[in-house]
Amino acid sequence: MTQSLPVGAAGGPPGPHDTDAGGTGGVGTDGPLHRQGRRDPARPVGPTRPVDAVDVWTLWIPDHAAAAAARAGILDAEETRRAAGFQDPAARTRFVTSHVGLRVLLGDRLGTAPQDVVLVRERCGMPGCEEPHGRPAVADHPGVHFSLSHAGDVALYALAASPVGADVESRDLVGDGLERLARRLHPDERRALDALPPAARRDALLGCWVRKEAFLKGIGTGLPGGVGAHHVGLAAALAPPWAPSGPDGWALLDVPAPAGCQAAVALRREGTAGRLPTMRTSRLLLAPPPD
């Protein structure tokens, strides 16, 4: 069943310039990360959350771009190549900052240096396709799943012990053509949108879209998996009572997002019928490398 859950105890999303005075490289209120890439021997290696749970972080990129640039050496050769390919300096900064943040999070989850995390691609989730362009994954750690998304200056991360997808989008996307894409949605999603008053339709459309992208990332296909092929529904507060539930075996969670954005995560569920997934949200705070 599609669910929308309250934020966990670890805190809510950042404001547009919420840097948190305690930010020395920590993850929200969860404490410091590995600033020098050395593992704390008392810290367990591998996932520490239940299978039916997801941890979500938001990062305000401009406040952490300088710290990320100073740590760009933790990126691997492919990430460095992709960063160099951006002609737009702002796009390059967003890529570097969001990917440094991802490595810091994964290194902390695994108890290893961020630069030692080996990223790979799983096989494509499209039927009949065996090419390695599916979900990004951590080599040799099948119990650690993650997803990264960013929209403008906001990055969104999700980590879980089962496959997960995340998406964040700016409300500006609606005015730039999302209305056109609405015609490609599942018929029941289009019906639900049409039943809303005009004033609510814009946000409802974006809420459906972030759920759609999160789910398609979660199953490893991305948008080629078919925008209209799967019903993910509107945000729980707007979904009509007659709407069908979400995809079997998946939970769609609406994530509190910074002003001007909407976000969602999709979490695969196995053997958890009748239980609600838990979601914990935090701020990601990056520290520069020590002198």
CSV table of C-alpha atoms in Angstrom, one decimal, residues 17-286:
chain,number,residue,atom,x,y,z
A,17,HIS,CA,20.4,28.4,4.4
A,18,ASP,CA,20.3,26.1,7.4
A,19,THR,CA,23.9,25.3,8.1
A,20,ASP,CA,23.5,24.3,11.7
A,21,ALA,CA,26.3,25.7,13.9
A,22,GLY,CA,27.3,22.2,15.0
A,23,GLY,CA,28.1,21.1,11.5
A,24,THR,CA,31.6,19.6,11.6
A,25,GLY,CA,30.9,16.9,9.0
A,26,GLY,CA,28.0,15.3,10.7
A,27,VAL,CA,24.8,13.9,9.4
A,28,GLY,CA,22.1,16.0,10.9
A,29,THR,CA,21.9,15.2,14.6
A,30,ASP,CA,23.5,11.8,14.2
A,31,GLY,CA,27.1,12.9,15.0
A,32,PRO,CA,30.3,13.3,13.2
A,33,LEU,CA,31.4,11.5,10.1
A,34,HIS,CA,34.9,10.3,9.2
A,35,ARG,CA,36.6,13.6,8.5
A,36,GLN,CA,40.0,12.0,7.6
A,37,GLY,CA,38.8,8.7,6.2
A,38,ARG,CA,39.8,6.6,9.3
A,39,ARG,CA,37.3,4.1,10.6
A,40,ASP,CA,36.2,4.2,14.2
A,41,PRO,CA,36.9,0.6,15.3
A,42,ALA,CA,34.0,0.8,17.7
A,43,ARG,CA,31.6,1.6,14.8
A,44,PRO,CA,29.8,-1.4,13.2
A,45,VAL,CA,30.4,-2.0,9.5
A,46,GLY,CA,27.5,-2.3,7.2
A,47,PRO,CA,23.8,-1.2,7.4
A,48,THR,CA,22.6,-0.4,10.9
A,49,ARG,CA,18.9,0.2,10.1
A,50,PRO,CA,16.1,-2.3,9.8
A,51,VAL,CA,15.2,-3.7,6.4
A,52,ASP,CA,11.8,-1.8,6.4
A,53,ALA,CA,13.3,1.6,7.1
A,54,VAL,CA,15.0,4.4,5.1
A,55,ASP,CA,17.3,7.2,6.1
A,56,VAL,CA,16.9,10.4,4.2
A,57,TRP,CA,19.3,13.4,4.1
A,58,THR,CA,19.0,16.8,2.5
A,59,LEU,CA,22.0,19.0,1.6
A,60,TRP,CA,21.9,22.7,0.7
A,61,ILE,CA,24.7,22.8,-1.9
A,62,PRO,CA,25.9,26.4,-1.8
A,63,ASP,CA,26.6,26.2,1.9
A,64,HIS,CA,28.9,23.2,1.4
A,65,ALA,CA,30.4,23.7,-2.1
A,66,ALA,CA,33.7,25.0,-0.7
A,67,ALA,CA,34.1,22.1,1.7
A,68,ALA,CA,33.2,19.6,-1.0
A,69,ALA,CA,35.7,21.2,-3.5
A,70,ALA,CA,38.4,20.8,-0.9
A,71,ARG,CA,37.5,17.1,-0.7
A,72,ALA,CA,37.0,16.4,-4.4
A,73,GLY,CA,40.0,14.0,-4.3
A,74,ILE,CA,37.7,11.4,-2.7
A,75,LEU,CA,35.8,11.1,-6.0
A,76,ASP,CA,36.7,8.1,-8.2
A,77,ALA,CA,38.0,8.3,-11.8
A,78,GLU,CA,34.6,8.1,-13.4
A,79,GLU,CA,33.1,10.8,-11.1
A,80,THR,CA,36.1,13.0,-11.8
A,81,ARG,CA,35.7,12.5,-15.6
A,82,ARG,CA,32.0,13.3,-15.4
A,83,ALA,CA,32.6,16.4,-13.3
A,84,ALA,CA,35.2,17.7,-15.8
A,85,GLY,CA,32.7,17.3,-18.6
A,86,PHE,CA,30.3,20.0,-17.3
A,87,GLN,CA,30.7,23.3,-19.2
A,88,ASP,CA,28.5,25.2,-16.8
A,89,PRO,CA,30.5,25.9,-13.5
A,90,ALA,CA,27.3,25.8,-11.4
A,91,ALA,CA,26.4,22.4,-12.8
A,92,ARG,CA,29.9,21.1,-12.1
A,93,THR,CA,29.7,22.5,-8.5
A,94,ARG,CA,26.4,20.8,-7.9
A,95,PHE,CA,27.7,17.5,-9.2
A,96,VAL,CA,30.9,17.5,-7.2
A,97,THR,CA,29.2,18.7,-4.0
A,98,SER,CA,26.4,16.1,-4.2
A,99,HIS,CA,28.7,13.2,-5.0
A,100,VAL,CA,31.2,14.1,-2.3
A,101,GLY,CA,28.2,14.1,0.1
A,102,LEU,CA,27.2,10.7,-1.2
A,103,ARG,CA,30.6,9.2,-0.6
A,104,VAL,CA,30.8,10.7,2.9
A,105,LEU,CA,27.4,9.1,3.7
A,106,LEU,CA,28.4,5.7,2.3
A,107,GLY,CA,31.7,5.8,4.0
A,108,ASP,CA,30.1,6.5,7.3
A,109,ARG,CA,27.5,3.7,6.7
A,110,LEU,CA,30.2,1.2,5.9
A,111,GLY,CA,32.7,2.4,8.4
A,112,THR,CA,35.4,3.0,5.7
A,113,ALA,CA,37.1,5.9,4.1
A,114,PRO,CA,34.8,7.7,1.5
A,115,GLN,CA,37.4,7.4,-1.2
A,116,ASP,CA,37.5,3.6,-0.7
A,117,VAL,CA,33.9,3.1,-1.5
A,118,VAL,CA,33.6,1.3,-4.9
A,119,LEU,CA,30.5,2.3,-6.9
A,120,VAL,CA,29.2,0.0,-9.6
A,121,ARG,CA,26.0,-0.3,-11.7
A,122,GLU,CA,23.6,-3.1,-11.4
A,123,ARG,CA,22.0,-4.7,-14.4
A,124,CYS,CA,19.2,-2.8,-16.0
A,125,GLY,CA,15.7,-3.3,-14.6
A,126,MET,CA,14.1,-3.3,-18.0
A,127,PRO,CA,12.8,-6.8,-19.1
A,128,GLY,CA,15.3,-8.6,-21.4
A,129,CYS,CA,18.1,-6.0,-20.8
A,130,GLU,CA,21.2,-7.4,-19.2
A,131,GLU,CA,23.4,-4.3,-19.6
A,132,PRO,CA,25.0,-2.7,-16.4
A,133,HIS,CA,23.1,0.6,-16.5
A,134,GLY,CA,20.6,-0.1,-13.7
A,135,ARG,CA,20.7,1.2,-10.1
A,136,PRO,CA,24.0,2.5,-8.8
A,137,ALA,CA,25.3,0.2,-6.0
A,138,VAL,CA,28.2,-0.4,-3.7
A,139,ALA,CA,30.5,-3.2,-4.8
A,140,ASP,CA,30.5,-6.2,-2.4
A,141,HIS,CA,27.8,-4.7,-0.1
A,142,PRO,CA,24.5,-6.1,-1.3
A,143,GLY,CA,22.8,-5.0,1.9
A,144,VAL,CA,23.5,-1.3,1.4
A,145,HIS,CA,21.2,0.5,-1.1
A,146,PHE,CA,21.2,4.2,-1.9
A,147,SER,CA,19.7,6.8,-4.2
A,148,LEU,CA,20.8,10.4,-5.0
A,149,SER,CA,18.8,13.2,-6.6
A,150,HIS,CA,19.3,16.9,-6.8
A,151,ALA,CA,17.2,19.8,-8.1
A,152,GLY,CA,19.1,23.1,-8.4
A,153,ASP,CA,20.8,23.7,-5.1
A,154,VAL,CA,19.2,20.9,-3.1
A,155,ALA,CA,20.5,17.4,-3.0
A,156,LEU,CA,18.5,14.5,-1.6
A,157,TYR,CA,20.0,11.1,-0.4
A,158,ALA,CA,18.3,7.9,0.7
A,159,LEU,CA,20.0,4.9,2.2
A,160,ALA,CA,18.3,1.6,3.1
A,161,ALA,CA,18.9,-2.1,3.5
A,162,SER,CA,16.6,-2.8,0.6
A,163,PRO,CA,16.3,-1.2,-2.9
A,164,VAL,CA,15.4,2.4,-2.7
A,165,GLY,CA,14.8,5.3,-5.1
A,166,ALA,CA,14.7,9.1,-4.3
A,167,ASP,CA,13.7,12.1,-6.2
A,168,VAL,CA,13.5,15.9,-5.5
A,169,GLU,CA,12.3,18.5,-8.0
A,170,SER,CA,11.7,22.2,-8.0
A,171,ARG,CA,8.2,23.6,-8.4
A,172,ASP,CA,9.6,25.5,-11.3
A,173,LEU,CA,9.6,22.2,-13.2
A,174,VAL,CA,5.8,22.4,-13.5
A,175,GLY,CA,6.0,25.7,-15.4
A,176,ASP,CA,8.7,24.4,-17.6
A,177,GLY,CA,6.8,21.5,-19.1
A,178,LEU,CA,5.6,19.1,-16.4
A,179,GLU,CA,2.0,19.8,-17.5
A,180,ARG,CA,2.9,18.3,-20.8
A,181,LEU,CA,4.4,15.3,-19.1
A,182,ALA,CA,1.2,14.8,-17.1
A,183,ARG,CA,-0.5,13.5,-20.2
A,184,ARG,CA,1.9,10.5,-20.0
A,185,LEU,CA,0.9,9.5,-16.5
A,186,HIS,CA,-1.1,6.4,-15.5
A,187,PRO,CA,-4.8,6.9,-16.4
A,188,ASP,CA,-5.8,6.7,-12.7
A,189,GLU,CA,-3.2,9.3,-11.9
A,190,ARG,CA,-4.6,11.6,-14.6
A,191,ARG,CA,-8.2,11.0,-13.3
A,192,ALA,CA,-7.1,11.9,-9.7
A,193,LEU,CA,-5.4,15.1,-10.9
A,194,ASP,CA,-8.4,16.1,-13.0
A,195,ALA,CA,-10.7,15.7,-9.9
A,196,LEU,CA,-8.7,18.3,-7.9
A,197,PRO,CA,-9.5,22.0,-7.8
A,198,PRO,CA,-7.2,24.0,-10.2
A,199,ALA,CA,-5.4,25.7,-7.3
A,200,ALA,CA,-4.2,22.3,-6.0
A,201,ARG,CA,-3.4,20.6,-9.3
A,202,ARG,CA,0.1,22.1,-9.7
A,203,ASP,CA,1.6,20.8,-6.5
A,204,ALA,CA,-0.3,17.5,-6.8
A,205,LEU,CA,1.2,17.0,-10.2
A,206,LEU,CA,4.7,17.6,-9.0
A,207,GLY,CA,4.1,15.3,-6.0
A,208,CYS,CA,3.0,12.5,-8.3
A,209,TRP,CA,6.1,13.1,-10.5
A,210,VAL,CA,8.6,12.8,-7.7
A,211,ARG,CA,7.0,9.6,-6.6
A,212,LYS,CA,7.1,8.3,-10.2
A,213,GLU,CA,10.8,9.1,-10.6
A,214,ALA,CA,11.7,7.7,-7.2
A,215,PHE,CA,9.9,4.4,-8.0
A,216,LEU,CA,11.5,4.1,-11.5
A,217,LYS,CA,14.9,4.7,-10.0
A,218,GLY,CA,14.1,2.1,-7.3
A,219,ILE,CA,13.3,-0.6,-9.9
A,220,GLY,CA,16.4,0.2,-11.9
A,221,THR,CA,14.8,1.4,-15.1
A,222,GLY,CA,14.6,5.2,-14.8
A,223,LEU,CA,12.1,7.0,-17.0
A,224,PRO,CA,12.5,4.4,-19.9
A,225,GLY,CA,10.6,2.0,-17.5
A,226,GLY,CA,7.4,3.8,-18.5
A,227,VAL,CA,5.9,6.9,-16.9
A,228,GLY,CA,2.4,5.6,-17.6
A,229,ALA,CA,3.1,1.9,-16.9
A,230,HIS,CA,3.0,2.0,-13.1
A,231,HIS,CA,0.5,3.7,-10.8
A,232,VAL,CA,2.3,5.5,-7.9
A,233,GLY,CA,-0.5,7.9,-7.1
A,234,LEU,CA,-0.7,11.4,-5.6
A,235,ALA,CA,0.7,12.4,-2.3
A,236,ALA,CA,-1.3,10.7,0.4
A,237,ALA,CA,-3.0,14.0,1.5
A,238,LEU,CA,-4.4,14.5,-2.0
A,239,ALA,CA,-5.1,10.9,-3.2
A,240,PRO,CA,-8.9,10.3,-3.7
A,241,PRO,CA,-10.4,7.3,-1.8
A,242,TRP,CA,-11.1,5.4,-5.0
A,243,ALA,CA,-7.5,5.5,-6.2
A,244,PRO,CA,-5.7,2.1,-6.4
A,245,SER,CA,-2.8,1.4,-4.1
A,246,GLY,CA,0.8,1.8,-5.2
A,247,PRO,CA,3.0,-0.9,-6.8
A,248,ASP,CA,3.0,-4.3,-5.1
A,249,GLY,CA,6.0,-4.7,-2.8
A,250,TRP,CA,6.8,-1.0,-2.7
A,251,ALA,CA,6.1,1.8,-0.3
A,252,LEU,CA,6.0,5.4,-1.6
A,253,LEU,CA,6.9,8.0,1.0
A,254,ASP,CA,6.4,11.7,0.7
A,255,VAL,CA,9.5,13.5,2.1
A,256,PRO,CA,9.4,17.0,3.7
A,257,ALA,CA,11.5,19.2,1.4
A,258,PRO,CA,12.9,22.7,1.4
A,259,ALA,CA,10.7,25.6,0.3
A,260,GLY,CA,10.0,25.5,-3.4
A,261,CYS,CA,10.6,21.7,-3.8
A,262,GLN,CA,8.9,18.4,-3.4
A,263,ALA,CA,10.5,15.1,-2.7
A,264,ALA,CA,9.7,11.4,-2.4
A,265,VAL,CA,11.4,8.0,-1.8
A,266,ALA,CA,10.3,4.6,-2.9
A,267,LEU,CA,11.3,1.6,-0.8
A,268,ARG,CA,11.0,-2.1,-1.7
A,269,ARG,CA,9.3,-4.1,1.0
A,270,GLU,CA,9.7,-7.9,1.5
A,271,GLY,CA,7.7,-9.8,4.0
A,272,THR,CA,6.5,-6.7,5.8
A,273,ALA,CA,2.7,-6.8,5.1
A,274,GLY,CA,0.8,-4.8,7.6
A,275,ARG,CA,3.9,-2.9,8.8
A,276,LEU,CA,4.6,0.7,8.1
A,277,PRO,CA,8.1,1.6,6.9
A,278,THR,CA,9.9,4.1,9.1
A,279,MET,CA,11.7,7.1,7.7
A,280,ARG,CA,14.3,9.2,9.5
A,281,THR,CA,15.3,12.6,8.0
A,282,SER,CA,18.4,14.6,8.7
A,283,ARG,CA,20.6,17.3,7.3
A,284,LEU,CA,23.9,16.5,5.7
A,285,LEU,CA,26.7,18.8,6.9
A,286,LEU,CA,30.1,18.6,5.2
